[in-house]
PDB file of C-alpha atoms in Angstrom:
ATOM      1  CA  MET A 272      -8.758 -10.873   2.220  1.00  0.00           C
ATOM      2  CA  HIS A 273     -12.166  -9.439   3.004  1.00  0.00           C
ATOM      3  CA  LYS A 274     -11.842  -6.569   5.449  1.00  0.00           C
ATOM      4  CA  HIS A 275      -9.011  -7.492   7.801  1.00  0.00           C
ATOM      5  CA  ILE A 276      -5.554  -5.949   7.946  1.00  0.00           C
ATOM      6  CA  VAL A 277      -4.188  -9.485   8.015  1.00  0.00           C
ATOM      7  CA  GLU A 278      -5.711 -12.713   6.783  1.00  0.00           C
ATOM      8  CA  VAL A 279      -7.718 -14.452   9.494  1.00  0.00           C
ATOM      9  CA  GLN A 280      -7.261 -18.204   9.126  1.00  0.00           C
ATOM     10  CA  GLY A 281      -9.307 -20.735  11.044  1.00  0.00           C
ATOM     11  CA  HIS A 282      -7.127 -23.614  12.248  1.00  0.00           C
ATOM     12  CA  ARG A 283      -8.710 -26.968  11.333  1.00  0.00           C
ATOM     13  CA  GLY A 284     -11.910 -24.987  10.841  1.00  0.00           C
ATOM     14  CA  ALA A 285     -12.341 -23.243  14.186  1.00  0.00           C
ATOM     15  CA  ARG A 286     -10.691 -25.747  16.510  1.00  0.00           C
ATOM     16  CA  GLY A 287     -11.300 -23.772  19.692  1.00  0.00           C
ATOM     17  CA  LEU A 288     -15.010 -23.378  18.955  1.00  0.00           C
ATOM     18  CA  ALA A 289     -16.137 -26.648  17.312  1.00  0.00           C
ATOM     19  CA  PRO A 290     -14.841 -30.163  16.579  1.00  0.00           C
ATOM     20  CA  GLU A 291     -11.803 -29.877  14.327  1.00  0.00           C
ATOM     21  CA  ASN A 292     -11.885 -30.760  10.633  1.00  0.00           C
ATOM     22  CA  THR A 293     -15.662 -31.233  10.575  1.00  0.00           C
ATOM     23  CA  LEU A 294     -18.303 -29.669   8.380  1.00  0.00           C
ATOM     24  CA  ALA A 295     -19.827 -28.149  11.526  1.00  0.00           C
ATOM     25  CA  GLY A 296     -16.482 -26.599  12.402  1.00  0.00           C
ATOM     26  CA  PHE A 297     -16.056 -25.189   8.902  1.00  0.00           C
ATOM     27  CA  GLU A 298     -19.504 -23.610   9.152  1.00  0.00           C
ATOM     28  CA  VAL A 299     -18.590 -21.963  12.446  1.00  0.00           C
ATOM     29  CA  ALA A 300     -15.423 -20.558  10.880  1.00  0.00           C
ATOM     30  CA  LEU A 301     -17.407 -19.105   7.995  1.00  0.00           C
ATOM     31  CA  ASP A 302     -19.992 -17.642  10.343  1.00  0.00           C
ATOM     32  CA  VAL A 303     -17.403 -15.765  12.409  1.00  0.00           C
ATOM     33  CA  GLY A 304     -15.846 -14.226   9.313  1.00  0.00           C
ATOM     34  CA  VAL A 305     -12.588 -15.990   8.458  1.00  0.00           C
ATOM     35  CA  ASP A 306     -10.696 -15.263   5.254  1.00  0.00           C
ATOM     36  CA  SER A 307      -9.322 -18.801   4.967  1.00  0.00           C
ATOM     37  CA  ILE A 308      -9.735 -22.221   6.529  1.00  0.00           C
ATOM     38  CA  GLU A 309      -6.855 -24.608   7.155  1.00  0.00           C
ATOM     39  CA  THR A 310      -7.577 -28.338   7.202  1.00  0.00           C
ATOM     40  CA  ASP A 311      -5.674 -31.649   6.971  1.00  0.00           C
ATOM     41  CA  ALA A 312      -5.910 -34.228   4.210  1.00  0.00           C
ATOM     42  CA  HIS A 313      -5.274 -37.979   4.201  1.00  0.00           C
ATOM     43  CA  LEU A 314      -6.584 -40.620   1.791  1.00  0.00           C
ATOM     44  CA  SER A 315      -9.242 -43.252   2.388  1.00  0.00           C
ATOM     45  CA  ARG A 316      -8.747 -46.845   1.273  1.00  0.00           C
ATOM     46  CA  GLU A 317     -10.372 -45.917  -2.049  1.00  0.00           C
ATOM     47  CA  GLY A 318      -7.959 -43.014  -2.521  1.00  0.00           C
ATOM     48  CA  THR A 319     -10.472 -40.291  -1.682  1.00  0.00           C
ATOM     49  CA  PRO A 320      -9.081 -37.215   0.123  1.00  0.00           C
ATOM     50  CA  VAL A 321     -10.579 -37.065   3.628  1.00  0.00           C
ATOM     51  CA  LEU A 322     -10.125 -34.361   6.251  1.00  0.00           C
ATOM     52  CA  ILE A 323      -8.579 -35.559   9.497  1.00  0.00           C
ATOM     53  CA  HIS A 324      -5.415 -34.549  11.338  1.00  0.00           C
ATOM     54  CA  ASP A 325      -4.014 -37.813  12.694  1.00  0.00           C
ATOM     55  CA  PRO A 326      -2.923 -40.678  10.415  1.00  0.00           C
ATOM     56  CA  HIS A 327      -4.472 -43.296  12.716  1.00  0.00           C
ATOM     57  CA  ILE A 328      -7.875 -43.957  14.268  1.00  0.00           C
ATOM     58  CA  ASP A 329      -7.937 -46.435  17.147  1.00  0.00           C
ATOM     59  CA  GLY A 330      -4.636 -47.869  15.981  1.00  0.00           C
ATOM     60  CA  ARG A 331      -5.679 -48.245  12.341  1.00  0.00           C
ATOM     61  CA  HIS A 332      -4.259 -46.280   9.433  1.00  0.00           C
ATOM     62  CA  VAL A 333      -6.797 -43.906   7.924  1.00  0.00           C
ATOM     63  CA  ARG A 334      -5.493 -45.168   4.560  1.00  0.00           C
ATOM     64  CA  ALA A 335      -6.700 -48.671   5.475  1.00  0.00           C
ATOM     65  CA  MET A 336     -10.250 -47.515   6.252  1.00  0.00           C
ATOM     66  CA  SER A 337     -13.094 -47.314   3.762  1.00  0.00           C
ATOM     67  CA  LEU A 338     -14.863 -44.086   2.956  1.00  0.00           C
ATOM     68  CA  ASP A 339     -18.035 -45.463   4.539  1.00  0.00           C
ATOM     69  CA  GLU A 340     -16.162 -46.216   7.780  1.00  0.00           C
ATOM     70  CA  LEU A 341     -14.695 -42.746   7.860  1.00  0.00           C
ATOM     71  CA  ARG A 342     -18.008 -41.042   7.109  1.00  0.00           C
ATOM     72  CA  SER A 343     -19.586 -42.981   9.965  1.00  0.00           C
ATOM     73  CA  ARG A 344     -17.132 -41.144  12.230  1.00  0.00           C
ATOM     74  CA  ALA A 345     -18.178 -37.749  10.833  1.00  0.00           C
ATOM     75  CA  ILE A 346     -14.982 -37.398   8.823  1.00  0.00           C
ATOM     76  CA  PRO A 347     -15.723 -35.356   5.694  1.00  0.00           C
ATOM     77  CA  THR A 348     -14.106 -35.552   2.292  1.00  0.00           C
ATOM     78  CA  LEU A 349     -12.334 -32.643   0.649  1.00  0.00           C
ATOM     79  CA  ALA A 350     -15.127 -32.580  -1.917  1.00  0.00           C
ATOM     80  CA  ASP A 351     -17.666 -32.283   0.939  1.00  0.00           C
ATOM     81  CA  PHE A 352     -15.789 -29.222   2.176  1.00  0.00           C
ATOM     82  CA  PHE A 353     -15.887 -27.568  -1.235  1.00  0.00           C
ATOM     83  CA  THR A 354     -19.598 -28.356  -1.588  1.00  0.00           C
ATOM     84  CA  LEU A 355     -20.429 -26.986   1.860  1.00  0.00           C
ATOM     85  CA  VAL A 356     -18.713 -23.680   1.186  1.00  0.00           C
ATOM     86  CA  ALA A 357     -20.315 -23.314  -2.248  1.00  0.00           C
ATOM     87  CA  ALA A 358     -23.765 -23.696  -0.695  1.00  0.00           C
ATOM     88  CA  HIS A 359     -23.144 -21.685   2.469  1.00  0.00           C
ATOM     89  CA  ALA A 360     -25.581 -19.008   3.565  1.00  0.00           C
ATOM     90  CA  GLN A 361     -22.789 -16.430   3.872  1.00  0.00           C
ATOM     91  CA  GLY A 362     -22.920 -16.115   0.101  1.00  0.00           C
ATOM     92  CA  GLU A 363     -20.316 -13.640  -1.139  1.00  0.00           C
ATOM     93  CA  ARG A 364     -18.025 -14.203   1.851  1.00  0.00           C
ATOM     94  CA  ALA A 365     -18.095 -17.944   1.279  1.00  0.00           C
ATOM     95  CA  ARG A 366     -17.400 -17.485  -2.433  1.00  0.00           C
ATOM     96  CA  ARG A 367     -14.185 -15.674  -1.557  1.00  0.00           C
ATOM     97  CA  LEU A 368     -13.010 -18.146   1.074  1.00  0.00           C
ATOM     98  CA  ILE A 369      -9.485 -19.487   0.635  1.00  0.00           C
ATOM     99  CA  PHE A 370      -9.041 -23.240   1.137  1.00  0.00           C
ATOM    100  CA  ASP A 371      -5.702 -24.124   2.765  1.00  0.00           C
ATOM    101  CA  ILE A 372      -5.074 -27.870   2.526  1.00  0.00           C
ATOM    102  CA  GLU A 373      -2.290 -29.571   4.458  1.00  0.00           C
ATOM    103  CA  LEU A 374      -0.939 -32.724   2.836  1.00  0.00           C
ATOM    104  CA  LYS A 375      -0.401 -35.149   5.712  1.00  0.00           C
ATOM    105  CA  ARG A 376       2.585 -37.119   4.573  1.00  0.00           C
ATOM    106  CA  VAL A 377       4.542 -39.063   7.191  1.00  0.00           C
ATOM    107  CA  PRO A 378       7.867 -39.873   5.463  1.00  0.00           C
ATOM    108  CA  PHE A 379       8.874 -42.720   7.782  1.00  0.00           C
ATOM    109  CA  GLU A 380       5.413 -44.279   7.595  1.00  0.00           C
ATOM    110  CA  PRO A 381       4.638 -44.757   3.883  1.00  0.00           C
ATOM    111  CA  ALA A 382       1.685 -46.969   4.822  1.00  0.00           C
ATOM    112  CA  THR A 383      -0.120 -43.824   5.971  1.00  0.00           C
ATOM    113  CA  ILE A 384      -0.386 -42.861   2.286  1.00  0.00           C
ATOM    114  CA  GLY A 385       0.158 -46.121   0.455  1.00  0.00           C
ATOM    115  CA  ASP A 386       3.026 -45.270  -1.879  1.00  0.00           C
ATOM    116  CA  ASP A 387       6.804 -44.970  -1.770  1.00  0.00           C
ATOM    117  CA  PHE A 388       6.897 -41.261  -2.637  1.00  0.00           C
ATOM    118  CA  ASP A 389      10.477 -40.038  -2.983  1.00  0.00           C
ATOM    119  CA  GLY A 390       9.766 -36.487  -4.044  1.00  0.00           C
ATOM    120  CA  VAL A 391      10.830 -36.949  -7.664  1.00  0.00           C
ATOM    121  CA  GLU A 392       7.347 -37.408  -9.117  1.00  0.00           C
ATOM    122  CA  PRO A 393       3.952 -36.548  -7.558  1.00  0.00           C
ATOM    123  CA  GLY A 394       2.498 -39.399  -5.531  1.00  0.00           C
ATOM    124  CA  ILE A 395      -1.065 -40.596  -5.159  1.00  0.00           C
ATOM    125  CA  LEU A 396      -1.843 -38.092  -2.403  1.00  0.00           C
ATOM    126  CA  GLU A 397      -0.784 -35.091  -4.464  1.00  0.00           C
ATOM    127  CA  ARG A 398      -2.617 -36.375  -7.542  1.00  0.00           C
ATOM    128  CA  ALA A 399      -5.829 -37.052  -5.631  1.00  0.00           C
ATOM    129  CA  ILE A 400      -5.783 -33.624  -3.980  1.00  0.00           C
ATOM    130  CA  VAL A 401      -5.114 -31.724  -7.202  1.00  0.00           C
ATOM    131  CA  GLU A 402      -7.740 -33.733  -9.085  1.00  0.00           C
ATOM    132  CA  THR A 403     -10.359 -32.911  -6.432  1.00  0.00           C
ATOM    133  CA  ILE A 404      -9.444 -29.224  -6.484  1.00  0.00           C
ATOM    134  CA  LEU A 405      -9.693 -29.049 -10.264  1.00  0.00           C
ATOM    135  CA  LYS A 406     -13.002 -30.904 -10.315  1.00  0.00           C
ATOM    136  CA  ALA A 407     -14.451 -28.362  -7.853  1.00  0.00           C
ATOM    137  CA  GLY A 408     -13.168 -25.462  -9.948  1.00  0.00           C
ATOM    138  CA  VAL A 409     -11.466 -23.739  -7.007  1.00  0.00           C
ATOM    139  CA  VAL A 410      -7.801 -23.881  -7.986  1.00  0.00           C
ATOM    140  CA  GLU A 411      -7.401 -20.094  -7.793  1.00  0.00           C
ATOM    141  CA  ARG A 412      -8.731 -20.125  -4.213  1.00  0.00           C
ATOM    142  CA  THR A 413      -6.846 -23.140  -2.934  1.00  0.00           C
ATOM    143  CA  ARG A 414      -3.463 -23.502  -1.287  1.00  0.00           C
ATOM    144  CA  VAL A 415      -1.513 -26.646  -0.562  1.00  0.00           C
ATOM    145  CA  ARG A 416       0.932 -26.832   2.353  1.00  0.00           C
ATOM    146  CA  SER A 417       2.965 -29.554   4.029  1.00  0.00           C
ATOM    147  CA  PHE A 418       5.800 -30.286   6.432  1.00  0.00           C
ATOM    148  CA  ASP A 419       7.085 -32.564   3.658  1.00  0.00           C
ATOM    149  CA  HIS A 420       8.352 -29.872   1.311  1.00  0.00           C
ATOM    150  CA  ARG A 421       8.773 -32.395  -1.496  1.00  0.00           C
ATOM    151  CA  ALA A 422       4.994 -32.832  -1.507  1.00  0.00           C
ATOM    152  CA  VAL A 423       4.557 -29.067  -1.897  1.00  0.00           C
ATOM    153  CA  LEU A 424       6.858 -29.029  -4.920  1.00  0.00           C
ATOM    154  CA  ALA A 425       5.082 -32.078  -6.371  1.00  0.00           C
ATOM    155  CA  ALA A 426       1.688 -30.359  -6.094  1.00  0.00           C
ATOM    156  CA  LYS A 427       3.086 -27.240  -7.752  1.00  0.00           C
ATOM    157  CA  LYS A 428       4.421 -29.328 -10.623  1.00  0.00           C
ATOM    158  CA  LEU A 429       1.016 -30.903 -11.108  1.00  0.00           C
ATOM    159  CA  GLU A 430      -0.821 -27.570 -11.037  1.00  0.00           C
ATOM    160  CA  PRO A 431       1.362 -24.440 -11.309  1.00  0.00           C
ATOM    161  CA  ARG A 432      -1.609 -22.177 -10.535  1.00  0.00           C
ATOM    162  CA  LEU A 433      -1.791 -23.497  -6.979  1.00  0.00           C
ATOM    163  CA  THR A 434      -0.519 -21.280  -4.189  1.00  0.00           C
ATOM    164  CA  THR A 435       1.728 -23.359  -1.958  1.00  0.00           C
ATOM    165  CA  GLY A 436       3.159 -23.048   1.544  1.00  0.00           C
ATOM    166  CA  LEU A 437       5.965 -24.583   3.567  1.00  0.00           C
ATOM    167  CA  LEU A 438       5.192 -25.654   7.121  1.00  0.00           C
ATOM    168  CA  ILE A 439       8.033 -25.343   9.632  1.00  0.00           C
ATOM    169  CA  HIS A 440       8.173 -26.708  13.173  1.00  0.00           C
ATOM    170  CA  ASN A 441      10.786 -26.366  15.934  1.00  0.00           C
ATOM    171  CA  THR A 442      13.371 -24.600  13.798  1.00  0.00           C
ATOM    172  CA  LEU A 443      14.232 -21.295  12.166  1.00  0.00           C
ATOM    173  CA  PRO A 444      16.105 -21.912   8.894  1.00  0.00           C
ATOM    174  CA  VAL A 445      19.228 -19.937   8.073  1.00  0.00           C
ATOM    175  CA  ASP A 446      18.013 -18.989   4.588  1.00  0.00           C
ATOM    176  CA  ILE A 447      14.230 -18.953   4.386  1.00  0.00           C
ATOM    177  CA  ALA A 448      14.211 -17.433   0.907  1.00  0.00           C
ATOM    178  CA  ALA A 449      16.298 -20.299  -0.458  1.00  0.00           C
ATOM    179  CA  LEU A 450      13.994 -22.822   1.193  1.00  0.00           C
ATOM    180  CA  LEU A 451      10.948 -21.260  -0.465  1.00  0.00           C
ATOM    181  CA  GLU A 452      12.712 -21.069  -3.815  1.00  0.00           C
ATOM    182  CA  GLN A 453      13.721 -24.735  -3.755  1.00  0.00           C
ATOM    183  CA  ALA A 454      10.108 -25.808  -3.259  1.00  0.00           C
ATOM    184  CA  ARG A 455       8.674 -23.117  -5.559  1.00  0.00           C
ATOM    185  CA  ALA A 456       6.534 -22.107  -2.574  1.00  0.00           C
ATOM    186  CA  ASP A 457       4.690 -18.838  -2.068  1.00  0.00           C
ATOM    187  CA  ILE A 458       4.039 -18.760   1.691  1.00  0.00           C
ATOM    188  CA  TYR A 459       6.163 -19.428   4.759  1.00  0.00           C
ATOM    189  CA  CYS A 460       4.037 -21.099   7.475  1.00  0.00           C
ATOM    190  CA  PRO A 461       6.084 -21.476  10.668  1.00  0.00           C
ATOM    191  CA  ASP A 462       5.229 -22.314  14.242  1.00  0.00           C
ATOM    192  CA  PHE A 463       5.012 -18.750  15.539  1.00  0.00           C
ATOM    193  CA  HIS A 464       7.385 -19.568  18.400  1.00  0.00           C
ATOM    194  CA  PHE A 465      10.136 -19.911  15.782  1.00  0.00           C
ATOM    195  CA  LEU A 466       9.639 -16.566  14.099  1.00  0.00           C
ATOM    196  CA  ASP A 467      11.179 -13.159  14.638  1.00  0.00           C
ATOM    197  CA  ALA A 468      11.217  -9.776  12.919  1.00  0.00           C
ATOM    198  CA  ARG A 469      14.308 -10.614  10.859  1.00  0.00           C
ATOM    199  CA  ALA A 470      12.786 -13.855   9.579  1.00  0.00           C
ATOM    200  CA  VAL A 471       9.586 -12.068   8.559  1.00  0.00           C
ATOM    201  CA  GLN A 472      11.650  -9.472   6.694  1.00  0.00           C
ATOM    202  CA  GLN A 473      13.570 -12.213   4.876  1.00  0.00           C
ATOM    203  CA  VAL A 474      10.305 -13.555   3.507  1.00  0.00           C
ATOM    204  CA  ILE A 475       9.001 -10.109   2.567  1.00  0.00           C
ATOM    205  CA  ASP A 476      12.278  -9.277   0.796  1.00  0.00           C
ATOM    206  CA  ALA A 477      11.872 -12.471  -1.225  1.00  0.00           C
ATOM    207  CA  GLY A 478       8.419 -11.316  -2.360  1.00  0.00           C
ATOM    208  CA  LYS A 479       6.674 -14.076  -0.408  1.00  0.00           C
ATOM    209  CA  ARG A 480       4.117 -14.130   2.428  1.00  0.00           C
ATOM    210  CA  VAL A 481       4.205 -15.229   6.066  1.00  0.00           C
ATOM    211  CA  ILE A 482       1.262 -16.921   7.815  1.00  0.00           C
ATOM    212  CA  PRO A 483       2.344 -18.392  11.191  1.00  0.00           C
ATOM    213  CA  TYR A 484       0.421 -20.941  13.253  1.00  0.00           C
ATOM    214  CA  THR A 485      -1.240 -21.491  15.817  1.00  0.00           C
ATOM    215  CA  VAL A 486      -1.570 -18.093  17.477  1.00  0.00           C
ATOM    216  CA  ASN A 487      -4.272 -17.639  20.119  1.00  0.00           C
ATOM    217  CA  GLU A 488      -3.197 -14.710  22.314  1.00  0.00           C
ATOM    218  CA  PRO A 489      -3.700 -10.981  21.598  1.00  0.00           C
ATOM    219  CA  SER A 490      -0.179 -10.092  22.755  1.00  0.00           C
ATOM    220  CA  ASP A 491       1.222 -12.467  20.130  1.00  0.00           C
ATOM    221  CA  TRP A 492      -1.133 -11.166  17.422  1.00  0.00           C
ATOM    222  CA  GLN A 493       0.034  -7.642  18.136  1.00  0.00           C
ATOM    223  CA  ARG A 494       3.725  -8.504  17.941  1.00  0.00           C
ATOM    224  CA  LEU A 495       3.371 -10.550  14.755  1.00  0.00           C
ATOM    225  CA  ILE A 496       1.357  -7.869  12.982  1.00  0.00           C
ATOM    226  CA  ALA A 497       3.948  -5.271  13.981  1.00  0.00           C
ATOM    227  CA  TRP A 498       6.594  -7.469  12.331  1.00  0.00           C
ATOM    228  CA  GLY A 499       4.563  -7.530   9.119  1.00  0.00           C
ATOM    229  CA  VAL A 500       3.023 -11.015   8.855  1.00  0.00           C
ATOM    230  CA  HIS A 501       0.364 -11.391   6.193  1.00  0.00           C
ATOM    231  CA  GLY A 502      -1.990 -13.667   8.100  1.00  0.00           C
ATOM    232  CA  ILE A 503      -2.550 -15.483  11.373  1.00  0.00           C
ATOM    233  CA  CYS A 504      -3.762 -19.047  11.827  1.00  0.00           C
ATOM    234  CA  THR A 505      -5.734 -19.407  15.068  1.00  0.00           C
ATOM    235  CA  ASP A 506      -7.996 -21.789  16.957  1.00  0.00           C
ATOM    236  CA  TYR A 507     -10.191 -18.821  17.881  1.00  0.00           C
ATOM    237  CA  PRO A 508     -10.913 -16.853  14.709  1.00  0.00           C
ATOM    238  CA  ASP A 509     -13.888 -15.173  16.367  1.00  0.00           C
ATOM    239  CA  ARG A 510     -11.590 -13.568  18.931  1.00  0.00           C
ATOM    240  CA  LEU A 511      -9.098 -12.481  16.291  1.00  0.00           C
ATOM    241  CA  VAL A 512     -11.819 -10.923  14.118  1.00  0.00           C
ATOM    242  CA  LYS A 513     -13.157  -9.007  17.130  1.00  0.00           C
ATOM    243  CA  TRP A 514      -9.684  -7.929  18.253  1.00  0.00           C
ATOM    244  CA  LEU A 515      -8.801  -6.660  14.769  1.00  0.00           C
ATOM    245  CA  ALA A 516     -12.032  -4.672  14.606  1.00  0.00           C
ATOM    246  CA  GLU A 517     -11.360  -3.098  17.992  1.00  0.00           C
ATOM    247  CA  SER A 518      -7.735  -2.366  17.098  1.00  0.00           C
ATOM    248  CA  ALA A 519      -8.551  -0.659  13.797  1.00  0.00           C
TER     249      ALA A 519
END
């Protein structure tokens, strides 16, 4: 973290301020002073990691579209993201930015990725992501997260130095610590509506971190920070940065 009492994470760049998962949006997030940027990764037809949330565009699988087609729609690659941050005018702040990459696996739609991943061995998505991270030399600053917890474990097996996170939606597990242990994950990333003080303490007691999503209201920031979360993912990182400064 730079100066904040909790990590300020821009959701899909700065979704409330600029088009999501775009280079322009990532620049806005950097300019307002985030500590980390969360973004979503699929693969192009060539197997290149590209940053887009949904698995389809106009009814077509992203995986079926060429890199040129995707670029024509202003969809950047993961490598583009790394390059942008390395060259950003914010300098030292940009050099400390944490990249938080969500692996967009859809288990019941294997065509969205192009393999029959069963969680035993890393699939083509995990291999492509880790290869791109290593090539950019940012493994120590990069996290990998997913709702498919098998993908998180697969990425960790490929590169043990990666920090990894488990995404959780519409549920609060009985034993969060066991869930994290099974996937060898470092961070618990729940929908903030399914989080309470006891759950946060479970994660802390396990020596792990909690970064909930997507939290846009000051009353929720205040409650979560009081419970002890380590970061907050928000569509409006500018507002969170300002609120933290005023609350200090």
